[in-house]
Coordinates of C-alpha atoms in Angstrom, one line a residue:
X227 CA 1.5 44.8 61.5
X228 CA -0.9 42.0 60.9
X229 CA -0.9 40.7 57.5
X230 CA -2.1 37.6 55.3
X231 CA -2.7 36.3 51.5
X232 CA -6.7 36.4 50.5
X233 CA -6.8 32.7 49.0
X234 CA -10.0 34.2 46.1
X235 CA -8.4 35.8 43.6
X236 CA -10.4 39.4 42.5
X237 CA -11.7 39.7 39.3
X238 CA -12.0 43.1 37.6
X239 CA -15.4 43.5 35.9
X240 CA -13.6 45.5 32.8
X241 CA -11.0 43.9 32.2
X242 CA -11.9 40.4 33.2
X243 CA -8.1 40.3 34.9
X244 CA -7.6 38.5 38.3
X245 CA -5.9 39.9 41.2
X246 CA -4.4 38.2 44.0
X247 CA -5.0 39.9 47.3
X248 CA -3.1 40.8 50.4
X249 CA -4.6 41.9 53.3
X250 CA -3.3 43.7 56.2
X251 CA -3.9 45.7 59.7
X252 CA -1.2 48.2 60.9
X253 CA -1.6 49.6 64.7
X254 CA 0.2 52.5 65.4
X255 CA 0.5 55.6 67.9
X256 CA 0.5 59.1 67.3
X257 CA -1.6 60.8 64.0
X258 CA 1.7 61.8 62.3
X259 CA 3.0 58.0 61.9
X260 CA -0.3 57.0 61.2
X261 CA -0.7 59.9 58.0
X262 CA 2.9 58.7 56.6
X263 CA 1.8 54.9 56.4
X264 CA -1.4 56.1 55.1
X265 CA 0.4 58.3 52.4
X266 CA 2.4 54.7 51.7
X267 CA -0.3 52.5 51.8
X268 CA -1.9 54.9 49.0
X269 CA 1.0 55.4 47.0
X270 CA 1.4 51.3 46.8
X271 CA -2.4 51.3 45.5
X272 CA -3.4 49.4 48.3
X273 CA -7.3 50.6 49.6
X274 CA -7.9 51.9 53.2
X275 CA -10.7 51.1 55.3
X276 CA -10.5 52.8 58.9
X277 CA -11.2 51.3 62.0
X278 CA -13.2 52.9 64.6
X279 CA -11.5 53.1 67.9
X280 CA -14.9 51.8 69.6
X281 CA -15.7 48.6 70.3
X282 CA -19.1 48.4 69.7
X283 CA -18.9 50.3 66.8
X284 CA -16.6 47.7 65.4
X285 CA -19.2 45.0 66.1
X286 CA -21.7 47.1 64.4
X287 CA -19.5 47.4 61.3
X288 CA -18.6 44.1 61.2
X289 CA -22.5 42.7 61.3
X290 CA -23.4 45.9 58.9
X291 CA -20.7 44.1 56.1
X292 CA -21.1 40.8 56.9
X293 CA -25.3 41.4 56.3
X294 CA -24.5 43.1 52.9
X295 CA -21.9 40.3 52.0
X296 CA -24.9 37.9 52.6
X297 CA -27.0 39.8 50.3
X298 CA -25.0 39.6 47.3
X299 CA -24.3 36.0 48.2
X300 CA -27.8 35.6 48.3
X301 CA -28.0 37.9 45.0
X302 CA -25.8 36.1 43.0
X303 CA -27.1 32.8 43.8
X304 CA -30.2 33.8 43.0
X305 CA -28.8 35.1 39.8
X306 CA -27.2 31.9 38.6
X307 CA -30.2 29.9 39.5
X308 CA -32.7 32.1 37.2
X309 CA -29.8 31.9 34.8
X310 CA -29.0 28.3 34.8
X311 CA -33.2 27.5 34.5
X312 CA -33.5 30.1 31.1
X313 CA -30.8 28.0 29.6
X314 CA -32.0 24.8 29.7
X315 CA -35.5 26.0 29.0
X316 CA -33.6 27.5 26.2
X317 CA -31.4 24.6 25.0
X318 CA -35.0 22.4 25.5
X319 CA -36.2 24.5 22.2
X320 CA -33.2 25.3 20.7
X321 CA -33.3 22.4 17.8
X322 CA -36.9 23.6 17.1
X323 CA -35.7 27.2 17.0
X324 CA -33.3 26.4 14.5
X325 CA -35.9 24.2 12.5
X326 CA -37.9 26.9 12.4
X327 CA -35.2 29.5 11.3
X328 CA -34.2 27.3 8.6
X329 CA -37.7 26.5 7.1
X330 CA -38.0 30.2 7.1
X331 CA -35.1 31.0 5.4
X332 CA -35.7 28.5 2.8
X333 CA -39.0 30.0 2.1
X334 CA -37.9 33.2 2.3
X335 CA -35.0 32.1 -0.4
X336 CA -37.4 30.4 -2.6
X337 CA -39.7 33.1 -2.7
X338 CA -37.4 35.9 -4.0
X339 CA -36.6 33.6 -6.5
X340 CA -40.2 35.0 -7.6
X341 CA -41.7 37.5 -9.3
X342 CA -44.4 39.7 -8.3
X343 CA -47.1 41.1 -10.5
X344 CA -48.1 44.4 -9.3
X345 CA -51.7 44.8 -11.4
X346 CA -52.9 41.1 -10.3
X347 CA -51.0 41.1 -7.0
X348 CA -49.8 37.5 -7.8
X349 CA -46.1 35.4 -7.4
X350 CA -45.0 34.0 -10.8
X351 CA -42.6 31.2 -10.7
X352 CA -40.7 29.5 -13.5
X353 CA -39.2 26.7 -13.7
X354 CA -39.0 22.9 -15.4
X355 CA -40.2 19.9 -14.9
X356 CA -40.7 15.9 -15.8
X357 CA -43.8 16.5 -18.4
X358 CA -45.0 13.2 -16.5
X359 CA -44.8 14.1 -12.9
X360 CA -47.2 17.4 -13.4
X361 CA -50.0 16.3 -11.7
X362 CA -47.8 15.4 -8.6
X363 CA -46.6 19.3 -8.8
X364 CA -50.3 19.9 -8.8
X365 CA -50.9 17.9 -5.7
X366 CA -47.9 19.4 -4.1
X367 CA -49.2 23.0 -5.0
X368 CA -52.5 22.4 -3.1
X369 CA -50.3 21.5 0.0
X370 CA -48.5 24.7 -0.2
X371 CA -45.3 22.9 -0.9
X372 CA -43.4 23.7 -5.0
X373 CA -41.9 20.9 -6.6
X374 CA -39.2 21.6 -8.9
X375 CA -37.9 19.0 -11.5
X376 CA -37.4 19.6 -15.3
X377 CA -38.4 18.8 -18.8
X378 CA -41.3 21.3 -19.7
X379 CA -41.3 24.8 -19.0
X380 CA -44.0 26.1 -16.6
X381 CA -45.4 29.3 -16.0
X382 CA -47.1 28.7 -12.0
X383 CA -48.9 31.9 -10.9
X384 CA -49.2 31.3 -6.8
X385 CA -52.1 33.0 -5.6
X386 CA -51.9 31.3 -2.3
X387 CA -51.5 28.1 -0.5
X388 CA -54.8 26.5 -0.5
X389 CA -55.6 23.4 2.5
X390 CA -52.5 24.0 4.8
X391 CA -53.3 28.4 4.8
X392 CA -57.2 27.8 4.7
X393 CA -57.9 30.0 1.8
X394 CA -60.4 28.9 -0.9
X395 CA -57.8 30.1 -3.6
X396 CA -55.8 28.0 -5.3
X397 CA -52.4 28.5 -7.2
X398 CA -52.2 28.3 -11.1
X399 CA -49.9 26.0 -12.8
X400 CA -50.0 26.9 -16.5
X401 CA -47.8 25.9 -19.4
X402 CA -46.0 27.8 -21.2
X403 CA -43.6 27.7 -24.5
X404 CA -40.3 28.7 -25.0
X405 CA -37.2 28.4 -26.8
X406 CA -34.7 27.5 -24.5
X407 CA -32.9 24.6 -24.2
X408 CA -34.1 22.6 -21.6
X409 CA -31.9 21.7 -18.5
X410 CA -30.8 17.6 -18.4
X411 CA -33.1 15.7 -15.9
X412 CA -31.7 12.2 -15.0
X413 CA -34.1 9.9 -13.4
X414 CA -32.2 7.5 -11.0
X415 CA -33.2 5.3 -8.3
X416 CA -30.6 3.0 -5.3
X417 CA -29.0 1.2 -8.2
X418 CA -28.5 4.1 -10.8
X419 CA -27.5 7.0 -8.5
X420 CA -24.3 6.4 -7.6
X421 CA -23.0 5.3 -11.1
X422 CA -24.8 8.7 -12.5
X423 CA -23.0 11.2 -10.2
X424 CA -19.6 9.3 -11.2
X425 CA -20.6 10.1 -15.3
X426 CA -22.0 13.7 -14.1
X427 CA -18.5 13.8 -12.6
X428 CA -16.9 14.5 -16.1
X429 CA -19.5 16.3 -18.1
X430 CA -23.7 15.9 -17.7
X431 CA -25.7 15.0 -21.5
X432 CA -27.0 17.6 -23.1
X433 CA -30.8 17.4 -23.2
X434 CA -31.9 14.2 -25.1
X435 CA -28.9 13.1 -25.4
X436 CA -28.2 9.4 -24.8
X437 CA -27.1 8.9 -20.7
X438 CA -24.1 7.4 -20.8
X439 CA -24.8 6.7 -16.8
X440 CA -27.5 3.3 -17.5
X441 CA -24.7 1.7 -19.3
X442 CA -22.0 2.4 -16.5
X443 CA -24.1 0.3 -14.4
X444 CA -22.6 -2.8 -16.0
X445 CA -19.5 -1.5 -17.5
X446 CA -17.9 0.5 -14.6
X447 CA -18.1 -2.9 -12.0
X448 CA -17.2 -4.9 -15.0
X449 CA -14.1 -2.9 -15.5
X450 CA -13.4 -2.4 -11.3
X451 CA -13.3 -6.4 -11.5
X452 CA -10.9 -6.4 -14.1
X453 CA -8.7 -4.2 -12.6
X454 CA -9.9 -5.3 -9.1
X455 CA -8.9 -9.0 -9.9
X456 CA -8.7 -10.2 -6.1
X457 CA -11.8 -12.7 -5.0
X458 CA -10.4 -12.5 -1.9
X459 CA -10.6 -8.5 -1.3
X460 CA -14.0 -8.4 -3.4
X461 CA -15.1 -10.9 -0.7
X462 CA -14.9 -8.3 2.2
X463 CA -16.0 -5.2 0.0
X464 CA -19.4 -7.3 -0.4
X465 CA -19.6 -8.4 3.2
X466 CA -19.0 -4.4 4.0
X467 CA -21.8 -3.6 1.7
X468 CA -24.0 -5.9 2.9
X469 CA -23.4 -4.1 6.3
X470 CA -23.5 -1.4 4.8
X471 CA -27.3 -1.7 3.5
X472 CA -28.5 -3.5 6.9
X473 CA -27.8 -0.2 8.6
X474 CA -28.7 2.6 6.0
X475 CA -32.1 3.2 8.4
X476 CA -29.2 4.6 10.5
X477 CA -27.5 6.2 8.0
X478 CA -30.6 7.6 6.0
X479 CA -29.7 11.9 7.1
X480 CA -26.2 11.3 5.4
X481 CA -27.9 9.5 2.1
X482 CA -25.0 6.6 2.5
X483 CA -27.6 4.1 2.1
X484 CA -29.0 4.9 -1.7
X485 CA -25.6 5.7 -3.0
X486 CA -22.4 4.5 -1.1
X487 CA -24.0 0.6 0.1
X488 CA -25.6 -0.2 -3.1
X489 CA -22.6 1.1 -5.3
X490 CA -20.6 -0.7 -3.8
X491 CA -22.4 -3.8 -3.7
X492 CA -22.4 -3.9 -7.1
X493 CA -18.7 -3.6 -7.8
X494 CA -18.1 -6.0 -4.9
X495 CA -20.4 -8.5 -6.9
X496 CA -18.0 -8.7 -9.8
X497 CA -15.2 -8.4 -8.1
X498 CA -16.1 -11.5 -6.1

């Protein structure tokens, strides 16, 4: 008996479990021995190729398994390659694939916030607005994109998108009246934002109410000083917001440039 360890472990395609390999070659006279070691060999789970006595039919076999062990080399190869080339075709368009599945999902979101009118085969969608920025709503209507803001109630029947679909119909934006209460619409630019979401923090104005956010712009730094009272920390928090502001081109996606860099420029000012 001939024996010796296959070094490639076997993987079973069901499980996924490896198998470490032995294998072996027995020679033996007379049938009788040879059944009993078979019935062994079986009974250990061990698989049985015979071995023709023949010579040349040996050869043949061997050139017959080592053609087809070619094959799949050649198969799986082949396999991988075509494999290996879809994926990075696919990772090429995979940020564009998700662009595109999130633009559709958004419109797809927005429009069920629609209604649909049956008789005039129209979507209706209401909503408020700045009574000053309607004509930009307009303009952004005829580019077949909705803008949203509040103050005056609107009633917009959209027929269609006009310039970017082609069609020579364009979407309604009609005013209506009602006698809700309209939602509060803060208008805030770099200097104001930060300061406002602090004060929307603990409670947003009511509509027409005063905004208590345009006088946290002086009071809150004015009060961070106070309590602050270090020139020489207040020093470095304005050098890190000036740093801050030189690179919010680079920070633009996560917004730290309007809010975080100018905030705290300002309370680094009176601090220092």
């Amino acid at each position: 008996m001939n024996h010796t360890d296959i070094a490639d472990p076997f993987v079973d395609a069901a499980t996924g479990n490896t198998t470490y390999k032995n294998v072996f070659i027995i020679f033996a006279h007379g049938e009788a021995l040879l059944d009993k070691i078979r019935k062994v060999c079986e009974s250990l789970g061990a698989t049985i190729y015979p071995i023709d006595p023949n010579a040349d039919n040996r050869l043949d076999s061997l050139r017959v398994v080592t053609g087809r062990i070619e094959d799949l080399e050649l198969a799986l190869y082949n396999t991988g390659s075509t494999r290996r080339a879809q994926l990075v075709t696919i990772g090429e368009s995979l940020c564009s694939w998700e662009d595109l599945v999130r633009k559709e999902k958004a419109v797809y979101e927005t429009l069920n916030l629609f209604n649909y009118d049956v008789g005039r085969k129209t979507l209706i969608a209401e909503g408020w607005c700045p009574t000053r920025d309607i004509e930009m709503i307009q303009v952004a209507l005829r580019h077949a994109t909705v803008s949203a803001p509040i103050s005056v109630f609107l009633r917009s029947l959209i027929l269609c998108w006009q310039e970017e679909s082609g069609t020579s119909v364009p979407p309604i934006l009609q005013e209506s009246h009602t006698n809700k209460t309209p939602p509060t619409f803060q208008r805030t630019n770099k200097l104001t934002e930060g300061f406002q979401t602090i004060m929307d923090s603990y409670g947003i104005a009511t509509y027409q109410e005063v905004n208590p956010g345009l006088f946290a712009v002086i009071s809150f730094p004015f009060l961070f000083a106070v309590m602050f009272g270090d020139i020489g920390h207040g020093t470095i928090v304005l050098f890190t917001a000036l740093w801050m502001i030189f690179n919010e081109r680079k920070w633009a996606r996560a917004d730290l440039d309007e809010i975080v860099g100018t905030f705290f420029l300002s309370v680094a000012f009176f601090s220092s």
